[in-house]
Amino acid sequence: LHLSIRRQRQMCIRDSKWGVILAIITFLVFFFSKILGWQTAETFNMHLSAAFGAFLLGNVSCLWLGLKEKRTNDLNGVMTYVEGLKSGVIITVVATVLGALSLFLFTSFINPDFLSEMTKFAIAGGNMEAGQMMNTSDFLTEFFTHSFGLGIVFSLIIAFVAKKGGK
C-alpha cells in the first residue's frame, strides 16, 4: 500500500511537470512578444498570431510528451484511455492555473499597458465599443476558460492516440 501511494504521488508529480512546462511556455511567449514590440495596438495582431500558434503547439506537445512519458516510465508501456485522460486533465489544470498566475504577474508588472493596448486593438478592429476597457479579471477569465477548454479537448483526443495495450 505504501509503495502504491508513493507511486501514485510520483506519477502525479510527473504529470504536473508538463503543466508547469506549458505554463512557462505561455509566459515566455508573452515575454518575447513584449520584447519584439508586438504588444501595441498597431502590432497586436502579431502577438495574437504568435500566442495562438505557440499555445496550440505547446499544448499538443506537452500533452503528447507527458502522456508518452507516463505510458513508458510509469505504466510499463501500457496505458488505457482513462489513464491518459486523467493525466491530460492534470496537465491541463496545472497549466491553466499557473498560466493564469503568470499572465497576472505579466500584466501587473512586466507590461502594465498590455490590457489598454489590447483594448485599443479591439476597438480599432470593431470588437469592442469605444469607452469599454479590458480589465485583468476579464482577461484572466477568458484565458482560463480557453486554456482549460482547449486542454480538455486536446486531452480527449491525445489520450485516445497515446493509449496502448489498454481499453
mmCIF file with all atom_site columns, C-alpha atoms in Angstrom:
data_model
loop_
_atom_site.group_PDB
_atom_site.id
_atom_site.type_symbol
_atom_site.label_atom_id
_atom_site.label_alt_id
_atom_site.label_comp_id
_atom_site.label_asym_id
_atom_site.label_entity_id
_atom_site.label_seq_id
_atom_site.pdbx_PDB_ins_code
_atom_site.Cartn_x
_atom_site.Cartn_y
_atom_site.Cartn_z
_atom_site.occupancy
_atom_site.B_iso_or_equiv
_atom_site.pdbx_formal_charge
_atom_site.auth_seq_id
_atom_site.auth_comp_id
_atom_site.auth_asym_id
_atom_site.auth_atom_id
_atom_site.pdbx_PDB_model_num
ATOM 1   C CA . LEU A 1 1   ? 0.000   0.000  0.000   1.00 0.00 ? 1   LEU A CA 1
ATOM 2   C CA . HIS A 1 2   ? 2.812   2.431  0.881   1.00 0.00 ? 2   HIS A CA 1
ATOM 3   C CA . LEU A 1 3   ? 4.524   1.842  -2.470  1.00 0.00 ? 3   LEU A CA 1
ATOM 4   C CA . SER A 1 4   ? 1.235   2.285  -4.287  1.00 0.00 ? 4   SER A CA 1
ATOM 5   C CA . ILE A 1 5   ? 0.562   5.691  -2.711  1.00 0.00 ? 5   ILE A CA 1
ATOM 6   C CA . ARG A 1 6   ? 4.166   6.731  -3.258  1.00 0.00 ? 6   ARG A CA 1
ATOM 7   C CA . ARG A 1 7   ? 3.995   5.646  -6.916  1.00 0.00 ? 7   ARG A CA 1
ATOM 8   C CA . GLN A 1 8   ? 0.717   7.497  -7.491  1.00 0.00 ? 8   GLN A CA 1
ATOM 9   C CA . ARG A 1 9   ? 2.234   10.644 -5.989  1.00 0.00 ? 9   ARG A CA 1
ATOM 10  C CA . GLN A 1 10  ? 5.271   10.258 -8.248  1.00 0.00 ? 10  GLN A CA 1
ATOM 11  C CA . MET A 1 11  ? 3.033   9.866  -11.316 1.00 0.00 ? 11  MET A CA 1
ATOM 12  C CA . CYS A 1 12  ? 1.029   12.973 -10.359 1.00 0.00 ? 12  CYS A CA 1
ATOM 13  C CA . ILE A 1 13  ? 4.261   14.958 -9.985  1.00 0.00 ? 13  ILE A CA 1
ATOM 14  C CA . ARG A 1 14  ? 5.359   13.788 -13.441 1.00 0.00 ? 14  ARG A CA 1
ATOM 15  C CA . ASP A 1 15  ? 2.030   14.920 -14.928 1.00 0.00 ? 15  ASP A CA 1
ATOM 16  C CA . SER A 1 16  ? 2.251   18.250 -13.095 1.00 0.00 ? 16  SER A CA 1
ATOM 17  C CA . LYS A 1 17  ? 5.737   18.803 -14.539 1.00 0.00 ? 17  LYS A CA 1
ATOM 18  C CA . TRP A 1 18  ? 4.260   19.010 -18.038 1.00 0.00 ? 18  TRP A CA 1
ATOM 19  C CA . GLY A 1 19  ? 1.657   21.509 -16.827 1.00 0.00 ? 19  GLY A CA 1
ATOM 20  C CA . VAL A 1 20  ? 4.443   23.662 -15.388 1.00 0.00 ? 20  VAL A CA 1
ATOM 21  C CA . ILE A 1 21  ? 6.343   23.459 -18.687 1.00 0.00 ? 21  ILE A CA 1
ATOM 22  C CA . LEU A 1 22  ? 3.239   24.571 -20.608 1.00 0.00 ? 22  LEU A CA 1
ATOM 23  C CA . ALA A 1 23  ? 2.703   27.479 -18.203 1.00 0.00 ? 23  ALA A CA 1
ATOM 24  C CA . ILE A 1 24  ? 6.335   28.533 -18.713 1.00 0.00 ? 24  ILE A CA 1
ATOM 25  C CA . ILE A 1 25  ? 5.859   28.383 -22.496 1.00 0.00 ? 25  ILE A CA 1
ATOM 26  C CA . THR A 1 26  ? 2.784   30.619 -22.146 1.00 0.00 ? 26  THR A CA 1
ATOM 27  C CA . PHE A 1 27  ? 4.726   33.151 -20.091 1.00 0.00 ? 27  PHE A CA 1
ATOM 28  C CA . LEU A 1 28  ? 7.715   33.106 -22.465 1.00 0.00 ? 28  LEU A CA 1
ATOM 29  C CA . VAL A 1 29  ? 5.504   33.742 -25.493 1.00 0.00 ? 29  VAL A CA 1
ATOM 30  C CA . PHE A 1 30  ? 4.073   36.837 -23.816 1.00 0.00 ? 30  PHE A CA 1
ATOM 31  C CA . PHE A 1 31  ? 7.521   37.940 -22.637 1.00 0.00 ? 31  PHE A CA 1
ATOM 32  C CA . PHE A 1 32  ? 9.189   37.597 -26.052 1.00 0.00 ? 32  PHE A CA 1
ATOM 33  C CA . SER A 1 33  ? 6.194   39.183 -27.745 1.00 0.00 ? 33  SER A CA 1
ATOM 34  C CA . LYS A 1 34  ? 6.754   42.200 -25.486 1.00 0.00 ? 34  LYS A CA 1
ATOM 35  C CA . ILE A 1 35  ? 10.490  42.296 -26.306 1.00 0.00 ? 35  ILE A CA 1
ATOM 36  C CA . LEU A 1 36  ? 9.720   42.113 -30.045 1.00 0.00 ? 36  LEU A CA 1
ATOM 37  C CA . GLY A 1 37  ? 7.319   45.061 -29.737 1.00 0.00 ? 37  GLY A CA 1
ATOM 38  C CA . TRP A 1 38  ? 4.203   43.088 -30.648 1.00 0.00 ? 38  TRP A CA 1
ATOM 39  C CA . GLN A 1 39  ? 2.065   44.393 -27.804 1.00 0.00 ? 39  GLN A CA 1
ATOM 40  C CA . THR A 1 40  ? 0.988   47.759 -29.109 1.00 0.00 ? 40  THR A CA 1
ATOM 41  C CA . ALA A 1 41  ? -2.377  48.491 -30.694 1.00 0.00 ? 41  ALA A CA 1
ATOM 42  C CA . GLU A 1 42  ? -0.648  48.668 -34.103 1.00 0.00 ? 42  GLU A CA 1
ATOM 43  C CA . THR A 1 43  ? 1.230   45.348 -33.776 1.00 0.00 ? 43  THR A CA 1
ATOM 44  C CA . PHE A 1 44  ? -1.128  43.340 -31.590 1.00 0.00 ? 44  PHE A CA 1
ATOM 45  C CA . ASN A 1 45  ? -2.109  41.048 -34.462 1.00 0.00 ? 45  ASN A CA 1
ATOM 46  C CA . MET A 1 46  ? 1.491   39.727 -34.460 1.00 0.00 ? 46  MET A CA 1
ATOM 47  C CA . HIS A 1 47  ? 1.199   38.947 -30.755 1.00 0.00 ? 47  HIS A CA 1
ATOM 48  C CA . LEU A 1 48  ? -2.147  37.193 -31.229 1.00 0.00 ? 48  LEU A CA 1
ATOM 49  C CA . SER A 1 49  ? -0.803  35.043 -34.074 1.00 0.00 ? 49  SER A CA 1
ATOM 50  C CA . ALA A 1 50  ? 2.321   34.071 -32.133 1.00 0.00 ? 50  ALA A CA 1
ATOM 51  C CA . ALA A 1 51  ? 0.435   33.451 -28.896 1.00 0.00 ? 51  ALA A CA 1
ATOM 52  C CA . PHE A 1 52  ? -2.256  31.342 -30.552 1.00 0.00 ? 52  PHE A CA 1
ATOM 53  C CA . GLY A 1 53  ? 0.230   29.271 -32.546 1.00 0.00 ? 53  GLY A CA 1
ATOM 54  C CA . ALA A 1 54  ? 2.545   28.743 -29.582 1.00 0.00 ? 54  ALA A CA 1
ATOM 55  C CA . PHE A 1 55  ? -0.381  27.883 -27.331 1.00 0.00 ? 55  PHE A CA 1
ATOM 56  C CA . LEU A 1 56  ? -1.680  25.222 -29.726 1.00 0.00 ? 56  LEU A CA 1
ATOM 57  C CA . LEU A 1 57  ? 1.747   23.772 -30.422 1.00 0.00 ? 57  LEU A CA 1
ATOM 58  C CA . GLY A 1 58  ? 2.783   23.919 -26.764 1.00 0.00 ? 58  GLY A CA 1
ATOM 59  C CA . ASN A 1 59  ? -0.460  22.374 -25.570 1.00 0.00 ? 59  ASN A CA 1
ATOM 60  C CA . VAL A 1 60  ? -0.376  19.466 -28.014 1.00 0.00 ? 60  VAL A CA 1
ATOM 61  C CA . SER A 1 61  ? 3.354   18.902 -27.480 1.00 0.00 ? 61  SER A CA 1
ATOM 62  C CA . CYS A 1 62  ? 3.208   18.932 -23.675 1.00 0.00 ? 62  CYS A CA 1
ATOM 63  C CA . LEU A 1 63  ? 0.166   16.658 -23.604 1.00 0.00 ? 63  LEU A CA 1
ATOM 64  C CA . TRP A 1 64  ? 1.700   14.206 -26.073 1.00 0.00 ? 64  TRP A CA 1
ATOM 65  C CA . LEU A 1 65  ? 5.102   14.148 -24.378 1.00 0.00 ? 65  LEU A CA 1
ATOM 66  C CA . GLY A 1 66  ? 3.537   13.936 -20.926 1.00 0.00 ? 66  GLY A CA 1
ATOM 67  C CA . LEU A 1 67  ? 1.289   11.022 -21.842 1.00 0.00 ? 67  LEU A CA 1
ATOM 68  C CA . LYS A 1 68  ? 4.067   9.246  -23.691 1.00 0.00 ? 68  LYS A CA 1
ATOM 69  C CA . GLU A 1 69  ? 6.385   9.662  -20.689 1.00 0.00 ? 69  GLU A CA 1
ATOM 70  C CA . LYS A 1 70  ? 3.694   8.367  -18.343 1.00 0.00 ? 70  LYS A CA 1
ATOM 71  C CA . ARG A 1 71  ? 2.992   5.353  -20.538 1.00 0.00 ? 71  ARG A CA 1
ATOM 72  C CA . THR A 1 72  ? 6.684   4.492  -20.876 1.00 0.00 ? 72  THR A CA 1
ATOM 73  C CA . ASN A 1 73  ? 8.022   5.289  -17.395 1.00 0.00 ? 73  ASN A CA 1
ATOM 74  C CA . ASP A 1 74  ? 5.057   4.741  -15.086 1.00 0.00 ? 74  ASP A CA 1
ATOM 75  C CA . LEU A 1 75  ? 2.859   2.173  -16.786 1.00 0.00 ? 75  LEU A CA 1
ATOM 76  C CA . ASN A 1 76  ? 5.362   -0.212 -18.395 1.00 0.00 ? 76  ASN A CA 1
ATOM 77  C CA . GLY A 1 77  ? 4.316   0.725  -21.930 1.00 0.00 ? 77  GLY A CA 1
ATOM 78  C CA . VAL A 1 78  ? 0.590   0.063  -21.370 1.00 0.00 ? 78  VAL A CA 1
ATOM 79  C CA . MET A 1 79  ? -1.879  2.907  -20.865 1.00 0.00 ? 79  MET A CA 1
ATOM 80  C CA . THR A 1 80  ? -5.659  2.899  -21.060 1.00 0.00 ? 80  THR A CA 1
ATOM 81  C CA . TYR A 1 81  ? -7.673  5.783  -22.455 1.00 0.00 ? 81  TYR A CA 1
ATOM 82  C CA . VAL A 1 82  ? -8.881  6.706  -18.947 1.00 0.00 ? 82  VAL A CA 1
ATOM 83  C CA . GLU A 1 83  ? -5.329  6.741  -17.533 1.00 0.00 ? 83  GLU A CA 1
ATOM 84  C CA . GLY A 1 84  ? -4.249  9.006  -20.379 1.00 0.00 ? 84  GLY A CA 1
ATOM 85  C CA . LEU A 1 85  ? -7.256  11.249 -19.940 1.00 0.00 ? 85  LEU A CA 1
ATOM 86  C CA . LYS A 1 86  ? -6.605  11.610 -16.193 1.00 0.00 ? 86  LYS A CA 1
ATOM 87  C CA . SER A 1 87  ? -3.025  12.652 -16.884 1.00 0.00 ? 87  SER A CA 1
ATOM 88  C CA . GLY A 1 88  ? -4.146  15.059 -19.594 1.00 0.00 ? 88  GLY A CA 1
ATOM 89  C CA . VAL A 1 89  ? -6.595  16.692 -17.191 1.00 0.00 ? 89  VAL A CA 1
ATOM 90  C CA . ILE A 1 90  ? -3.885  17.065 -14.522 1.00 0.00 ? 90  ILE A CA 1
ATOM 91  C CA . ILE A 1 91  ? -1.528  18.644 -17.076 1.00 0.00 ? 91  ILE A CA 1
ATOM 92  C CA . THR A 1 92  ? -4.325  20.961 -18.242 1.00 0.00 ? 92  THR A CA 1
ATOM 93  C CA . VAL A 1 93  ? -5.362  22.063 -14.744 1.00 0.00 ? 93  VAL A CA 1
ATOM 94  C CA . VAL A 1 94  ? -1.779  22.789 -13.667 1.00 0.00 ? 94  VAL A CA 1
ATOM 95  C CA . ALA A 1 95  ? -1.013  24.650 -16.918 1.00 0.00 ? 95  ALA A CA 1
ATOM 96  C CA . THR A 1 96  ? -4.227  26.679 -16.708 1.00 0.00 ? 96  THR A CA 1
ATOM 97  C CA . VAL A 1 97  ? -3.811  27.741 -13.078 1.00 0.00 ? 97  VAL A CA 1
ATOM 98  C CA . LEU A 1 98  ? -0.083  28.538 -13.354 1.00 0.00 ? 98  LEU A CA 1
ATOM 99  C CA . GLY A 1 99  ? -0.544  30.126 -16.790 1.00 0.00 ? 99  GLY A CA 1
ATOM 100 C CA . ALA A 1 100 ? -3.232  32.451 -15.407 1.00 0.00 ? 100 ALA A CA 1
ATOM 101 C CA . LEU A 1 101 ? -0.970  33.332 -12.466 1.00 0.00 ? 101 LEU A CA 1
ATOM 102 C CA . SER A 1 102 ? 1.961   34.044 -14.796 1.00 0.00 ? 102 SER A CA 1
ATOM 103 C CA . LEU A 1 103 ? -0.218  36.254 -17.010 1.00 0.00 ? 103 LEU A CA 1
ATOM 104 C CA . PHE A 1 104 ? -1.483  38.123 -13.969 1.00 0.00 ? 104 PHE A CA 1
ATOM 105 C CA . LEU A 1 105 ? 2.127   38.819 -12.990 1.00 0.00 ? 105 LEU A CA 1
ATOM 106 C CA . PHE A 1 106 ? 2.978   39.723 -16.594 1.00 0.00 ? 106 PHE A CA 1
ATOM 107 C CA . THR A 1 107 ? 0.123   42.222 -16.966 1.00 0.00 ? 107 THR A CA 1
ATOM 108 C CA . SER A 1 108 ? 0.722   43.646 -13.492 1.00 0.00 ? 108 SER A CA 1
ATOM 109 C CA . PHE A 1 109 ? 4.491   44.064 -13.506 1.00 0.00 ? 109 PHE A CA 1
ATOM 110 C CA . ILE A 1 110 ? 6.180   43.378 -16.850 1.00 0.00 ? 110 ILE A CA 1
ATOM 111 C CA . ASN A 1 111 ? 3.724   45.084 -19.182 1.00 0.00 ? 111 ASN A CA 1
ATOM 112 C CA . PRO A 1 112 ? 1.089   47.024 -17.239 1.00 0.00 ? 112 PRO A CA 1
ATOM 113 C CA . ASP A 1 113 ? -0.022  48.622 -20.550 1.00 0.00 ? 113 ASP A CA 1
ATOM 114 C CA . PHE A 1 114 ? -0.892  45.237 -22.095 1.00 0.00 ? 114 PHE A CA 1
ATOM 115 C CA . LEU A 1 115 ? -4.633  45.424 -21.423 1.00 0.00 ? 115 LEU A CA 1
ATOM 116 C CA . SER A 1 116 ? -5.009  49.037 -22.549 1.00 0.00 ? 116 SER A CA 1
ATOM 117 C CA . GLU A 1 117 ? -3.144  48.240 -25.798 1.00 0.00 ? 117 GLU A CA 1
ATOM 118 C CA . MET A 1 118 ? -5.287  45.144 -26.267 1.00 0.00 ? 118 MET A CA 1
ATOM 119 C CA . THR A 1 119 ? -8.387  47.297 -25.726 1.00 0.00 ? 119 THR A CA 1
ATOM 120 C CA . LYS A 1 120 ? -7.229  49.839 -28.338 1.00 0.00 ? 120 LYS A CA 1
ATOM 121 C CA . PHE A 1 121 ? -6.594  46.991 -30.790 1.00 0.00 ? 121 PHE A CA 1
ATOM 122 C CA . ALA A 1 122 ? -10.055 45.507 -30.128 1.00 0.00 ? 122 ALA A CA 1
ATOM 123 C CA . ILE A 1 123 ? -11.790 48.881 -30.551 1.00 0.00 ? 123 ILE A CA 1
ATOM 124 C CA . ALA A 1 124 ? -9.911  49.581 -33.807 1.00 0.00 ? 124 ALA A CA 1
ATOM 125 C CA . GLY A 1 125 ? -10.968 46.142 -35.090 1.00 0.00 ? 125 GLY A CA 1
ATOM 126 C CA . GLY A 1 126 ? -14.603 46.704 -34.135 1.00 0.00 ? 126 GLY A CA 1
ATOM 127 C CA . ASN A 1 127 ? -14.595 44.016 -31.451 1.00 0.00 ? 127 ASN A CA 1
ATOM 128 C CA . MET A 1 128 ? -15.196 46.445 -28.583 1.00 0.00 ? 128 MET A CA 1
ATOM 129 C CA . GLU A 1 129 ? -17.024 49.730 -28.342 1.00 0.00 ? 129 GLU A CA 1
ATOM 130 C CA . ALA A 1 130 ? -15.192 52.951 -27.598 1.00 0.00 ? 130 ALA A CA 1
ATOM 131 C CA . GLY A 1 131 ? -15.206 53.628 -23.872 1.00 0.00 ? 131 GLY A CA 1
ATOM 132 C CA . GLN A 1 132 ? -15.009 49.973 -22.936 1.00 0.00 ? 132 GLN A CA 1
ATOM 133 C CA . MET A 1 133 ? -11.865 48.674 -21.267 1.00 0.00 ? 133 MET A CA 1
ATOM 134 C CA . MET A 1 134 ? -10.494 45.142 -20.973 1.00 0.00 ? 134 MET A CA 1
ATOM 135 C CA . ASN A 1 135 ? -9.711  44.532 -17.309 1.00 0.00 ? 135 ASN A CA 1
ATOM 136 C CA . THR A 1 136 ? -7.486  41.956 -15.649 1.00 0.00 ? 136 THR A CA 1
ATOM 137 C CA . SER A 1 137 ? -10.398 39.886 -14.404 1.00 0.00 ? 137 SER A CA 1
ATOM 138 C CA . ASP A 1 138 ? -11.988 39.624 -17.872 1.00 0.00 ? 138 ASP A CA 1
ATOM 139 C CA . PHE A 1 139 ? -8.643  38.819 -19.495 1.00 0.00 ? 139 PHE A CA 1
ATOM 140 C CA . LEU A 1 140 ? -7.759  36.107 -16.995 1.00 0.00 ? 140 LEU A CA 1
ATOM 141 C CA . THR A 1 141 ? -11.270 34.632 -17.126 1.00 0.00 ? 141 THR A CA 1
ATOM 142 C CA . GLU A 1 142 ? -11.024 34.445 -20.910 1.00 0.00 ? 142 GLU A CA 1
ATOM 143 C CA . PHE A 1 143 ? -7.562  32.861 -20.702 1.00 0.00 ? 143 PHE A CA 1
ATOM 144 C CA . PHE A 1 144 ? -8.729  30.389 -18.055 1.00 0.00 ? 144 PHE A CA 1
ATOM 145 C CA . THR A 1 145 ? -11.799 29.241 -19.993 1.00 0.00 ? 145 THR A CA 1
ATOM 146 C CA . HIS A 1 146 ? -9.968  28.946 -23.319 1.00 0.00 ? 146 HIS A CA 1
ATOM 147 C CA . SER A 1 147 ? -6.920  27.241 -21.818 1.00 0.00 ? 147 SER A CA 1
ATOM 148 C CA . PHE A 1 148 ? -8.971  24.775 -19.800 1.00 0.00 ? 148 PHE A CA 1
ATOM 149 C CA . GLY A 1 149 ? -11.487 24.111 -22.578 1.00 0.00 ? 149 GLY A CA 1
ATOM 150 C CA . LEU A 1 150 ? -8.907  23.506 -25.291 1.00 0.00 ? 150 LEU A CA 1
ATOM 151 C CA . GLY A 1 151 ? -6.744  21.497 -22.887 1.00 0.00 ? 151 GLY A CA 1
ATOM 152 C CA . ILE A 1 152 ? -9.640  19.153 -22.146 1.00 0.00 ? 152 ILE A CA 1
ATOM 153 C CA . VAL A 1 153 ? -10.494 18.763 -25.843 1.00 0.00 ? 153 VAL A CA 1
ATOM 154 C CA . PHE A 1 154 ? -6.850  18.034 -26.683 1.00 0.00 ? 154 PHE A CA 1
ATOM 155 C CA . SER A 1 155 ? -6.644  15.630 -23.728 1.00 0.00 ? 155 SER A CA 1
ATOM 156 C CA . LEU A 1 156 ? -9.646  13.693 -25.035 1.00 0.00 ? 156 LEU A CA 1
ATOM 157 C CA . ILE A 1 157 ? -8.008  13.338 -28.436 1.00 0.00 ? 157 ILE A CA 1
ATOM 158 C CA . ILE A 1 158 ? -4.396  12.761 -27.379 1.00 0.00 ? 158 ILE A CA 1
ATOM 159 C CA . ALA A 1 159 ? -5.354  10.215 -24.701 1.00 0.00 ? 159 ALA A CA 1
ATOM 160 C CA . PHE A 1 160 ? -7.033  8.192  -27.444 1.00 0.00 ? 160 PHE A CA 1
ATOM 161 C CA . VAL A 1 161 ? -3.975  8.390  -29.706 1.00 0.00 ? 161 VAL A CA 1
ATOM 162 C CA . ALA A 1 162 ? -1.477  7.711  -26.885 1.00 0.00 ? 162 ALA A CA 1
ATOM 163 C CA . LYS A 1 163 ? -3.255  4.718  -25.360 1.00 0.00 ? 163 LYS A CA 1
ATOM 164 C CA . LYS A 1 164 ? -1.532  1.427  -25.884 1.00 0.00 ? 164 LYS A CA 1
ATOM 165 C CA . GLY A 1 165 ? -2.478  -2.073 -24.879 1.00 0.00 ? 165 GLY A CA 1
ATOM 166 C CA . GLY A 1 166 ? -5.489  -0.947 -22.830 1.00 0.00 ? 166 GLY A CA 1
ATOM 167 C CA . LYS A 1 167 ? -9.146  -0.225 -23.453 1.00 0.00 ? 167 LYS A CA 1
#
